[in-house]
CSV table of C-alpha atoms in Angstrom, one decimal:
chain,number,residue,atom,x,y,z
A,1,UNK,CA,35.0,-15.0,-16.6
A,2,UNK,CA,33.4,-18.5,-16.4
A,3,UNK,CA,31.9,-20.4,-19.3
A,4,UNK,CA,28.2,-20.1,-19.5
A,5,UNK,CA,27.0,-23.5,-18.2
A,6,UNK,CA,24.6,-24.7,-15.6
A,7,UNK,CA,27.4,-26.0,-13.5
A,8,UNK,CA,29.3,-22.7,-13.6
A,9,UNK,CA,26.2,-20.7,-12.6
A,10,UNK,CA,25.4,-23.2,-9.8
A,11,UNK,CA,29.0,-23.0,-8.6
A,12,UNK,CA,28.6,-19.2,-8.1
A,13,UNK,CA,25.7,-19.8,-5.7
A,14,UNK,CA,27.2,-22.8,-4.1
A,15,UNK,CA,24.7,-25.1,-2.5
A,16,UNK,CA,22.1,-22.4,-2.1
A,17,UNK,CA,18.7,-23.9,-1.2
A,18,UNK,CA,16.8,-21.4,-3.2
A,19,UNK,CA,18.7,-22.1,-6.5
A,20,UNK,CA,16.5,-24.0,-8.9
A,21,UNK,CA,17.6,-25.6,-12.2
A,22,UNK,CA,15.1,-27.4,-14.4
A,23,UNK,CA,15.6,-29.1,-17.8
A,24,UNK,CA,12.8,-28.9,-20.4
A,25,UNK,CA,12.5,-29.9,-24.1
A,26,UNK,CA,12.1,-27.2,-26.7
A,27,UNK,CA,12.4,-28.0,-30.5
A,28,UNK,CA,13.6,-31.5,-29.6
A,29,UNK,CA,16.5,-30.1,-27.6
A,30,UNK,CA,17.2,-29.8,-23.9
A,31,UNK,CA,17.3,-26.3,-22.5
A,32,UNK,CA,17.8,-25.3,-18.9
A,33,UNK,CA,15.7,-22.9,-16.8
A,34,UNK,CA,17.6,-21.3,-13.8
A,35,UNK,CA,16.0,-19.1,-11.2
A,36,UNK,CA,16.0,-18.2,-7.5
A,37,UNK,CA,12.9,-19.3,-5.6
A,38,UNK,CA,11.4,-16.5,-3.5
A,39,UNK,CA,12.4,-13.5,-5.5
A,40,UNK,CA,10.8,-14.8,-8.7
A,41,UNK,CA,7.3,-15.9,-9.4
A,42,UNK,CA,6.9,-19.6,-10.1
A,43,UNK,CA,3.6,-19.1,-11.8
A,44,UNK,CA,5.0,-16.4,-14.1
A,45,UNK,CA,7.9,-18.7,-15.1
A,46,UNK,CA,5.6,-21.6,-15.9
A,47,UNK,CA,3.1,-19.4,-17.8
A,48,UNK,CA,5.3,-16.9,-19.5
A,49,UNK,CA,8.6,-18.8,-20.1
A,50,UNK,CA,8.3,-22.5,-19.9
A,51,UNK,CA,4.9,-22.8,-21.7
A,52,UNK,CA,6.0,-20.8,-24.8
A,53,UNK,CA,9.3,-22.8,-25.0
A,54,UNK,CA,7.5,-26.1,-24.7
A,55,UNK,CA,5.2,-25.1,-27.5
A,56,UNK,CA,8.2,-25.1,-29.9
A,57,UNK,CA,7.6,-28.7,-30.9
A,58,UNK,CA,9.0,-28.8,-34.4
A,59,UNK,CA,12.6,-30.2,-34.5
A,60,UNK,CA,15.2,-27.5,-34.9
A,61,UNK,CA,18.8,-27.0,-34.0
A,62,UNK,CA,19.8,-25.1,-30.9
A,63,UNK,CA,20.6,-21.8,-32.6
A,64,UNK,CA,17.1,-21.8,-34.2
A,65,UNK,CA,15.5,-22.6,-30.8
A,66,UNK,CA,17.4,-19.6,-29.2
A,67,UNK,CA,16.2,-17.3,-32.0
A,68,UNK,CA,12.6,-18.5,-31.7
A,69,UNK,CA,12.7,-18.2,-27.9
A,70,UNK,CA,13.9,-14.6,-28.3
A,71,UNK,CA,10.6,-13.7,-30.1
A,72,UNK,CA,8.1,-16.1,-28.5
A,73,UNK,CA,8.6,-15.8,-24.7
A,74,UNK,CA,5.8,-13.6,-23.3
A,75,UNK,CA,8.0,-11.3,-21.1
A,76,UNK,CA,8.2,-7.6,-21.5
A,77,UNK,CA,11.8,-7.4,-20.3
A,78,UNK,CA,14.6,-9.5,-21.7
A,79,UNK,CA,18.3,-9.3,-21.4
A,80,UNK,CA,21.2,-11.3,-22.8
A,81,UNK,CA,24.0,-12.8,-20.7
A,82,UNK,CA,27.3,-14.0,-22.2
A,83,UNK,CA,29.0,-15.2,-19.0
A,84,UNK,CA,28.1,-17.1,-15.9
A,85,UNK,CA,28.7,-14.0,-13.8
A,86,UNK,CA,26.3,-12.0,-15.9
A,87,UNK,CA,23.6,-14.7,-15.7
A,88,UNK,CA,24.1,-14.9,-11.9
A,89,UNK,CA,23.7,-11.1,-11.6
A,90,UNK,CA,20.4,-11.2,-13.5
A,91,UNK,CA,19.1,-14.1,-11.3
A,92,UNK,CA,19.6,-12.1,-8.1
A,93,UNK,CA,17.7,-9.2,-9.6
A,94,UNK,CA,14.6,-11.3,-10.2
A,95,UNK,CA,15.1,-12.8,-13.6
A,96,UNK,CA,15.0,-16.4,-14.8
A,97,UNK,CA,17.8,-17.5,-17.1
A,98,UNK,CA,17.3,-19.8,-20.1
A,99,UNK,CA,20.5,-21.6,-21.1
A,100,UNK,CA,20.9,-23.2,-24.5
A,101,UNK,CA,23.8,-25.7,-24.4
A,102,UNK,CA,26.4,-25.0,-27.0
A,103,UNK,CA,25.2,-21.4,-27.5
A,104,UNK,CA,27.3,-18.4,-26.4
A,105,UNK,CA,24.5,-16.5,-24.7
A,106,UNK,CA,21.6,-17.1,-22.3
A,107,UNK,CA,18.3,-15.2,-22.3
A,108,UNK,CA,17.2,-13.7,-19.0
A,109,UNK,CA,13.5,-12.8,-18.5
A,110,UNK,CA,12.3,-10.6,-15.7
A,111,UNK,CA,9.7,-12.5,-13.6
A,112,UNK,CA,10.0,-10.8,-10.2
A,113,UNK,CA,7.5,-11.5,-7.4
A,114,UNK,CA,4.8,-9.0,-6.6
A,115,UNK,CA,5.3,-5.9,-4.5
A,116,UNK,CA,6.1,-6.6,-0.8
A,117,UNK,CA,4.6,-3.3,0.4
A,118,UNK,CA,2.4,-0.9,-1.5
A,119,UNK,CA,2.9,2.9,-1.2
A,120,UNK,CA,1.5,4.3,2.0
A,121,UNK,CA,1.1,7.7,3.6
A,122,UNK,CA,4.3,9.3,5.0
A,123,UNK,CA,5.0,8.7,8.6
A,124,UNK,CA,7.4,11.4,9.6
A,125,UNK,CA,6.6,14.1,7.0
A,126,UNK,CA,2.9,14.4,7.4
A,127,UNK,CA,0.9,17.3,5.8
A,128,UNK,CA,-2.8,18.1,6.1
A,129,UNK,CA,-3.3,19.0,2.4
A,130,UNK,CA,-0.3,17.4,0.6
A,131,UNK,CA,0.1,14.2,-1.3
A,132,UNK,CA,-0.2,10.9,0.7
A,133,UNK,CA,2.1,8.6,-1.3
A,134,UNK,CA,5.5,7.7,0.1
A,135,UNK,CA,8.5,5.8,-1.2
A,136,UNK,CA,8.7,2.0,-0.7
A,137,UNK,CA,11.6,-0.4,-0.5
A,138,UNK,CA,11.3,-1.4,-4.2
A,139,UNK,CA,13.4,0.7,-6.5
A,140,UNK,CA,11.2,0.2,-9.6
A,141,UNK,CA,8.1,1.2,-7.6
A,142,UNK,CA,9.8,4.4,-6.5
A,143,UNK,CA,10.8,5.3,-10.1
A,144,UNK,CA,7.2,4.8,-11.2
A,145,UNK,CA,5.9,7.1,-8.4
A,146,UNK,CA,8.3,9.8,-9.6
A,147,UNK,CA,7.2,9.3,-13.2
A,148,UNK,CA,3.6,9.8,-12.1
A,149,UNK,CA,4.4,13.2,-10.5
A,150,UNK,CA,6.8,14.3,-13.3
A,151,UNK,CA,5.3,13.2,-16.6
A,152,UNK,CA,7.9,15.1,-18.6
A,153,UNK,CA,10.0,13.1,-21.1
A,154,UNK,CA,12.9,15.2,-19.9
A,155,UNK,CA,13.1,13.2,-16.7
A,156,UNK,CA,16.3,11.2,-16.8
A,157,UNK,CA,16.8,8.0,-14.7
A,158,UNK,CA,20.1,6.1,-14.9
A,159,UNK,CA,20.9,2.9,-13.1
A,160,UNK,CA,24.1,1.8,-11.3
A,161,UNK,CA,25.1,-1.2,-9.2
A,162,UNK,CA,26.9,-0.5,-5.9
A,163,UNK,CA,28.2,-3.0,-3.3
A,164,UNK,CA,30.4,-6.0,-3.9
A,165,UNK,CA,28.2,-8.3,-1.9
A,166,UNK,CA,24.8,-6.7,-2.0
A,167,UNK,CA,24.8,-5.6,-5.6
A,168,UNK,CA,22.4,-2.8,-4.7
A,169,UNK,CA,20.6,-1.0,-7.5
A,170,UNK,CA,20.9,2.8,-7.4
A,171,UNK,CA,19.1,5.2,-9.7
A,172,UNK,CA,20.1,8.8,-10.3
A,173,UNK,CA,17.2,11.2,-11.3
A,174,UNK,CA,17.4,14.6,-12.8
A,175,UNK,CA,15.6,16.8,-15.4
A,176,UNK,CA,17.4,17.2,-18.7
A,177,UNK,CA,17.7,20.9,-19.7
A,178,UNK,CA,17.0,22.1,-16.1
A,179,UNK,CA,19.5,20.5,-13.7
A,180,UNK,CA,23.1,21.7,-13.8
A,181,UNK,CA,25.1,19.0,-15.6
A,182,UNK,CA,28.0,19.4,-13.3
A,183,UNK,CA,25.9,18.2,-10.3
A,184,UNK,CA,24.9,15.1,-12.3
A,185,UNK,CA,28.5,14.3,-13.3
A,186,UNK,CA,29.7,14.7,-9.7
A,187,UNK,CA,27.0,12.4,-8.4
A,188,UNK,CA,27.7,9.8,-11.0
A,189,UNK,CA,31.5,10.0,-10.3
A,190,UNK,CA,30.9,9.6,-6.5
A,191,UNK,CA,28.7,6.6,-7.0
A,192,UNK,CA,31.1,5.0,-9.4
A,193,UNK,CA,33.9,5.4,-6.9
A,194,UNK,CA,32.1,3.6,-4.0
A,195,UNK,CA,33.8,0.3,-3.2
A,196,UNK,CA,32.2,-1.3,-0.2
A,197,UNK,CA,30.7,-4.7,0.6
A,198,UNK,CA,27.1,-3.5,1.1
A,199,UNK,CA,24.8,-0.5,0.6
A,200,UNK,CA,22.0,-1.4,3.0
A,201,UNK,CA,21.7,1.4,5.5
A,202,UNK,CA,21.0,5.1,5.1
A,203,UNK,CA,24.3,6.1,6.8
A,204,UNK,CA,26.2,3.9,4.3
A,205,UNK,CA,24.6,5.8,1.4
A,206,UNK,CA,25.1,9.2,2.9
A,207,UNK,CA,28.7,8.7,4.0
A,208,UNK,CA,29.7,7.1,0.7
A,209,UNK,CA,28.2,9.9,-1.4
A,210,UNK,CA,29.3,12.8,0.8
A,211,UNK,CA,32.7,11.5,1.6
A,212,UNK,CA,32.0,11.0,5.4
A,213,UNK,CA,32.8,14.6,6.3
A,214,UNK,CA,33.4,15.3,10.0
A,215,UNK,CA,30.2,17.1,10.6
A,216,UNK,CA,26.8,16.4,12.2
A,217,UNK,CA,25.0,18.5,9.7
A,218,UNK,CA,23.4,16.6,6.7
A,219,UNK,CA,25.2,17.0,3.4
A,220,UNK,CA,22.5,14.9,1.7
A,221,UNK,CA,18.8,15.6,2.1
A,222,UNK,CA,16.4,12.7,2.4
A,223,UNK,CA,12.7,12.6,2.1
A,224,UNK,CA,10.1,9.9,2.2
A,225,UNK,CA,7.6,12.0,0.2
A,226,UNK,CA,7.5,11.6,-3.5
A,227,UNK,CA,6.1,15.1,-4.1
A,228,UNK,CA,9.0,16.7,-2.1
A,229,UNK,CA,11.5,14.6,-4.1
A,230,UNK,CA,10.0,15.8,-7.3
A,231,UNK,CA,9.9,19.4,-6.1
A,232,UNK,CA,13.6,19.1,-5.4
A,233,UNK,CA,14.2,17.9,-9.0
A,234,UNK,CA,12.2,20.9,-10.3
A,235,UNK,CA,14.4,23.2,-8.3
A,236,UNK,CA,17.5,21.8,-9.9
A,237,UNK,CA,18.7,19.2,-7.5
A,238,UNK,CA,19.9,15.7,-8.3
A,239,UNK,CA,17.9,12.8,-6.9
A,240,UNK,CA,19.2,9.3,-5.8
A,241,UNK,CA,17.0,6.3,-5.2
A,242,UNK,CA,18.4,3.2,-3.6
A,243,UNK,CA,16.8,-0.2,-3.8
A,244,UNK,CA,15.8,-1.4,-0.4
A,245,UNK,CA,15.5,2.1,1.2
A,246,UNK,CA,12.1,3.8,1.4
A,247,UNK,CA,13.5,7.3,1.0
A,248,UNK,CA,14.8,9.5,-1.8
A,249,UNK,CA,18.0,11.6,-1.5
A,250,UNK,CA,18.5,15.0,-2.9
A,251,UNK,CA,21.8,17.0,-3.5
A,252,UNK,CA,23.2,19.5,-3.3
A,253,UNK,CA,21.6,20.4,0.0
A,254,UNK,CA,21.5,23.9,1.6
A,255,UNK,CA,20.6,25.0,5.1
A,256,UNK,CA,17.7,27.0,3.7
A,257,UNK,CA,16.3,24.0,2.0
A,258,UNK,CA,16.5,21.9,5.2
A,259,UNK,CA,14.3,24.6,6.8
A,260,UNK,CA,11.5,24.2,4.2
A,261,UNK,CA,8.6,22.0,4.9
A,262,UNK,CA,6.2,20.3,2.4
A,263,UNK,CA,3.4,22.0,4.3
A,264,UNK,CA,4.8,25.4,3.0
A,265,UNK,CA,3.4,24.7,-0.5
A,266,UNK,CA,0.1,23.3,0.9
A,267,UNK,CA,-1.0,26.6,2.5
A,268,UNK,CA,-1.3,30.2,1.4
A,269,UNK,CA,1.9,32.2,1.2
A,270,UNK,CA,1.1,34.5,4.2
A,271,UNK,CA,0.6,31.5,6.6
A,272,UNK,CA,3.6,29.7,5.1
A,273,UNK,CA,5.8,32.8,5.5
A,274,UNK,CA,4.8,33.3,9.1
A,275,UNK,CA,5.4,29.6,9.9
A,276,UNK,CA,8.8,29.8,8.3
A,277,UNK,CA,9.9,32.8,10.3
A,278,UNK,CA,8.6,31.0,13.4
A,279,UNK,CA,10.6,28.0,12.4
A,280,UNK,CA,13.9,30.0,12.2
A,281,UNK,CA,13.1,31.6,15.5
A,282,UNK,CA,12.7,28.0,16.9
A,283,UNK,CA,16.0,27.0,15.4
A,284,UNK,CA,17.9,29.8,17.3
A,285,UNK,CA,16.0,29.2,20.5
A,286,UNK,CA,16.7,25.5,20.4
A,287,UNK,CA,20.4,26.1,19.8
A,288,UNK,CA,21.0,29.1,22.1
A,289,UNK,CA,18.4,29.1,24.9
A,290,UNK,CA,20.1,26.7,27.4
A,291,UNK,CA,23.5,28.3,26.8
A,292,UNK,CA,22.2,31.9,27.3
A,293,UNK,CA,20.4,30.8,30.5
A,294,UNK,CA,23.5,29.2,31.9
A,295,UNK,CA,25.7,32.2,30.9
A,296,UNK,CA,23.4,34.8,32.4
A,297,UNK,CA,22.6,32.8,35.6
A,298,UNK,CA,26.3,32.2,36.3
A,299,UNK,CA,28.2,35.2,35.0
A,300,UNK,CA,25.9,38.0,33.9
A,301,UNK,CA,23.1,38.3,36.5
A,302,UNK,CA,22.9,42.0,35.9
A,303,UNK,CA,21.3,41.3,32.5
A,304,UNK,CA,18.3,39.6,34.0
A,305,UNK,CA,15.3,41.6,35.3
A,306,UNK,CA,15.3,42.0,39.0
A,307,UNK,CA,12.1,39.9,39.6
A,308,UNK,CA,13.3,37.1,37.3
A,309,UNK,CA,16.7,37.1,39.0
A,310,UNK,CA,15.0,36.9,42.4
A,311,UNK,CA,12.8,34.0,41.3
A,312,UNK,CA,15.8,32.1,40.0
A,313,UNK,CA,17.9,32.7,43.1
A,314,UNK,CA,14.9,31.7,45.3
A,315,UNK,CA,14.4,28.4,43.4
A,316,UNK,CA,18.1,27.5,43.5
A,317,UNK,CA,18.6,28.0,47.3
A,318,UNK,CA,18.3,24.3,48.1
A,319,UNK,CA,19.5,22.9,44.8
A,320,UNK,CA,22.9,21.1,45.4
A,321,UNK,CA,24.2,21.4,41.8
A,322,UNK,CA,25.6,24.4,39.9
A,323,UNK,CA,23.6,25.9,37.0
A,324,UNK,CA,25.8,24.4,34.3
A,325,UNK,CA,25.4,20.9,35.8
A,326,UNK,CA,21.7,21.4,36.1
A,327,UNK,CA,21.3,22.4,32.4
A,328,UNK,CA,23.6,19.7,31.1
A,329,UNK,CA,21.9,17.0,33.2
A,330,UNK,CA,18.4,18.0,32.1
A,331,UNK,CA,19.6,18.1,28.4
A,332,UNK,CA,21.0,14.6,28.8
A,333,UNK,CA,17.8,13.4,30.5
A,334,UNK,CA,15.7,15.0,27.7
A,335,UNK,CA,17.8,13.1,25.1
A,336,UNK,CA,17.4,9.8,27.0
A,337,UNK,CA,13.7,10.2,27.1
A,338,UNK,CA,13.5,11.0,23.4
A,339,UNK,CA,15.7,8.0,22.5
A,340,UNK,CA,13.6,5.7,24.7
A,341,UNK,CA,10.4,6.9,23.0
A,342,UNK,CA,11.9,6.2,19.5
A,343,UNK,CA,13.1,2.7,20.2
A,344,UNK,CA,10.0,1.4,22.0
A,345,UNK,CA,6.8,0.4,20.3
A,346,UNK,CA,4.8,3.5,19.4
A,347,UNK,CA,2.1,3.2,22.0
A,348,UNK,CA,4.6,2.4,24.8
A,349,UNK,CA,7.1,5.0,23.5
A,350,UNK,CA,4.5,7.8,23.6
A,351,UNK,CA,3.5,6.9,27.2
A,352,UNK,CA,7.2,6.7,28.3
A,353,UNK,CA,7.9,10.1,26.9
A,354,UNK,CA,4.9,11.8,28.5
A,355,UNK,CA,5.1,10.0,31.8
A,356,UNK,CA,8.9,10.4,32.0
A,357,UNK,CA,8.8,14.1,31.2
A,358,UNK,CA,5.9,14.9,33.7
A,359,UNK,CA,6.6,12.5,36.6
A,360,UNK,CA,10.4,12.6,36.6
A,361,UNK,CA,10.6,16.3,35.9
A,362,UNK,CA,8.1,17.2,38.7
A,363,UNK,CA,9.7,14.8,41.1
A,364,UNK,CA,13.2,16.3,40.4
A,365,UNK,CA,11.9,19.8,41.1
A,366,UNK,CA,10.0,18.8,44.3
A,367,UNK,CA,13.1,16.9,45.5
A,368,UNK,CA,15.2,20.1,45.0
A,369,UNK,CA,17.5,18.4,42.6
A,370,UNK,CA,16.9,20.9,39.8
A,371,UNK,CA,15.4,24.3,39.7
A,372,UNK,CA,12.1,25.0,37.9
A,373,UNK,CA,13.7,27.7,35.7
A,374,UNK,CA,16.3,25.2,34.4
A,375,UNK,CA,13.6,22.6,33.7
A,376,UNK,CA,11.5,25.2,31.8
A,377,UNK,CA,14.4,26.4,29.7
A,378,UNK,CA,15.5,22.8,28.8
A,379,UNK,CA,11.9,21.8,27.9
A,380,UNK,CA,11.4,24.9,25.8
A,381,UNK,CA,14.6,24.3,23.9
A,382,UNK,CA,13.7,20.6,23.2
A,383,UNK,CA,10.2,21.6,22.0
A,384,UNK,CA,11.6,24.2,19.7
A,385,UNK,CA,13.9,21.5,18.2
A,386,UNK,CA,10.8,19.4,17.3
A,387,UNK,CA,9.6,22.1,14.9
A,388,UNK,CA,12.5,21.7,12.5
A,389,UNK,CA,11.4,19.8,9.3
A,390,UNK,CA,14.6,17.8,8.9
A,391,UNK,CA,15.4,15.2,11.5
A,392,UNK,CA,19.1,15.2,10.6
A,393,UNK,CA,19.3,19.0,11.1
A,394,UNK,CA,17.5,18.6,14.4
A,395,UNK,CA,20.1,16.0,15.5
A,396,UNK,CA,23.0,18.3,14.6
A,397,UNK,CA,21.4,21.2,16.6
A,398,UNK,CA,21.1,18.9,19.6
A,399,UNK,CA,24.8,18.2,19.5
A,400,UNK,CA,25.8,21.8,19.1
A,401,UNK,CA,23.3,22.7,21.9
A,402,UNK,CA,25.5,20.8,24.3
A,403,UNK,CA,28.7,22.3,22.9
A,404,UNK,CA,27.4,25.9,23.3
A,405,UNK,CA,26.1,25.2,26.8
A,406,UNK,CA,29.6,23.9,27.8
A,407,UNK,CA,31.2,27.1,26.3
A,408,UNK,CA,28.7,29.1,28.3
A,409,UNK,CA,29.6,27.3,31.5
A,410,UNK,CA,33.3,28.0,30.9
A,411,UNK,CA,33.3,31.7,29.7
A,412,UNK,CA,29.7,33.0,29.9
A,413,UNK,CA,28.4,35.1,27.0
A,414,UNK,CA,32.0,35.3,25.6
A,415,UNK,CA,32.0,31.6,25.4
A,416,UNK,CA,28.6,31.5,23.7
A,417,UNK,CA,29.7,34.1,21.2
A,418,UNK,CA,32.9,32.2,20.5
A,419,UNK,CA,31.0,28.9,20.0
A,420,UNK,CA,28.5,30.5,17.7
A,421,UNK,CA,31.2,32.0,15.6
A,422,UNK,CA,32.9,28.6,15.3
A,423,UNK,CA,29.6,27.1,14.3
A,424,UNK,CA,29.1,29.7,11.5
A,425,UNK,CA,32.7,29.1,10.3
A,426,UNK,CA,32.0,25.4,10.3
A,427,UNK,CA,28.8,25.8,8.3
A,428,UNK,CA,30.5,28.2,5.8
A,429,UNK,CA,33.2,25.6,5.1
A,430,UNK,CA,30.7,22.8,4.3
A,431,UNK,CA,29.9,22.0,0.6
A,432,UNK,CA,27.4,19.6,-0.8
A,433,UNK,CA,28.4,18.5,-4.4
A,434,UNK,CA,30.7,21.5,-4.2
A,435,UNK,CA,27.8,23.9,-3.7
A,436,UNK,CA,27.9,26.3,-0.7
A,437,UNK,CA,26.0,25.1,2.3
A,438,UNK,CA,24.8,28.5,3.4
A,439,UNK,CA,23.3,29.7,0.1
A,440,UNK,CA,21.6,32.1,-0.1
A,441,UNK,CA,22.6,33.5,3.3
A,442,UNK,CA,26.3,33.5,2.2
A,443,UNK,CA,25.4,36.2,-0.3
A,444,UNK,CA,23.4,38.2,2.2
A,445,UNK,CA,20.2,37.3,0.4
A,446,UNK,CA,17.1,36.0,2.2
A,447,UNK,CA,14.7,36.2,-0.7
A,448,UNK,CA,12.7,32.9,-0.7
A,449,UNK,CA,14.4,31.7,2.4
A,450,UNK,CA,12.4,33.5,5.2
A,451,UNK,CA,9.5,34.6,3.1
A,452,UNK,CA,7.8,32.0,0.8
A,453,UNK,CA,7.2,33.7,-2.6
A,454,UNK,CA,3.7,33.7,-4.2
A,455,UNK,CA,3.7,30.8,-6.6
A,456,UNK,CA,1.7,32.6,-9.2
A,457,UNK,CA,4.1,35.5,-9.2
A,458,UNK,CA,7.3,33.5,-9.1
A,459,UNK,CA,8.4,33.5,-12.8
A,460,UNK,CA,11.9,32.2,-12.2
A,461,UNK,CA,13.6,29.5,-10.2
A,462,UNK,CA,15.9,30.1,-7.4
A,463,UNK,CA,19.4,30.7,-8.9
A,464,UNK,CA,21.4,29.3,-6.0
A,465,UNK,CA,21.3,25.8,-7.6
A,466,UNK,CA,22.3,27.2,-11.0
A,467,UNK,CA,19.5,25.7,-13.0
A,468,UNK,CA,20.1,25.7,-16.8
A,469,UNK,CA,16.5,26.9,-17.3
A,470,UNK,CA,15.4,29.5,-14.7
A,471,UNK,CA,12.1,30.3,-16.2
A,472,UNK,CA,9.1,28.7,-14.4
A,473,UNK,CA,6.2,30.4,-16.1
A,474,UNK,CA,5.5,32.3,-19.3
A,475,UNK,CA,5.8,36.0,-19.0
A,476,UNK,CA,2.5,37.8,-19.1
């Protein structure tokens, strides 16, 4: 620990160009104002800090000046720092530090700059009738958005600092008396055990919290929607907000929860239930359709209707590649087009995806490089994958789609069955905050998973997250 002096604080930052130290007179004594230009507001420092200090004109000793400054500076947030390291930590978080020579503490006043980006409508989780405010990169803005949706005093928000170099602020959110305390303790323990240089990317957050399991399936659910985040808290999940990331994380996560869309609560329960069933059907089609086509076309032609088999045979007469190479090649081409569309500007990316899919696909069929049936199966599988609400889940399905197709090319339907059983075993072994990943399916229950319950008749919360208070509404 270094002594609390201007030189010690300045040594921590080296010769940083944005470090500013200014000496002023207060009560006949010299005090020092330290701040980082750019993340603090110079106007606020002059008006709220320097002006009140300079108005202390009566001669006084330094201890009295410190005591008067504690009560006269016009800032809502004030913290005390006893060491140079503590003062430096407050500076990088948007405070200005006032050092009183000879005194054992410095006063740090929050004078952050204005918001860099105001809350906007969600980009990837759009709904027709839902809320339109999304998280931003500023942690305190995100906590205020959560407070506006959940005005209960039982909402708990704790703060931690993670990252040796970035000193990233992380907040854990839960509802006292509703969320299982074990989940909160496990989340706090995992965040406290993180020892890395920086927490800047979503993957760093997810791998650090979940332990970097060898799985493509998400063990931490993310959302950019504040209403979806708050709904997760009401269901008994623990929320995590990270300064600098415009998303909120929820744990524990379940496969059934990843298949729910914010739109489900924006429409009537009949429409929502039909869409949810269709979503699960799309999940299985996206995962199994290419593998089933390859298996039946190569090994089990007797399972296909005669006219369909004749059409497939006719279309493959002049195609030089086997069925498995056709399907794998088309799946790879589909992934390449999707990635190209994501990494290009939106207007160009959309054009590339459409033109690439139509022109390249049509040209490949006309050139007899692929059969029309394989192209239709691959395209249908990709489109079904786009219906999944979770992007992370969709990415995992894309990987396992390749794995099952390879199994189908090796051993037909026996390979597909073996691969699917391995997938179920893999999912059954996953746990998020020590909660089963396949709840409620692991208990042979589908209530609330396939059919959305009527909100007015749902008196109790889902018990799979073990909420302490399961009652949602008063009994009639």
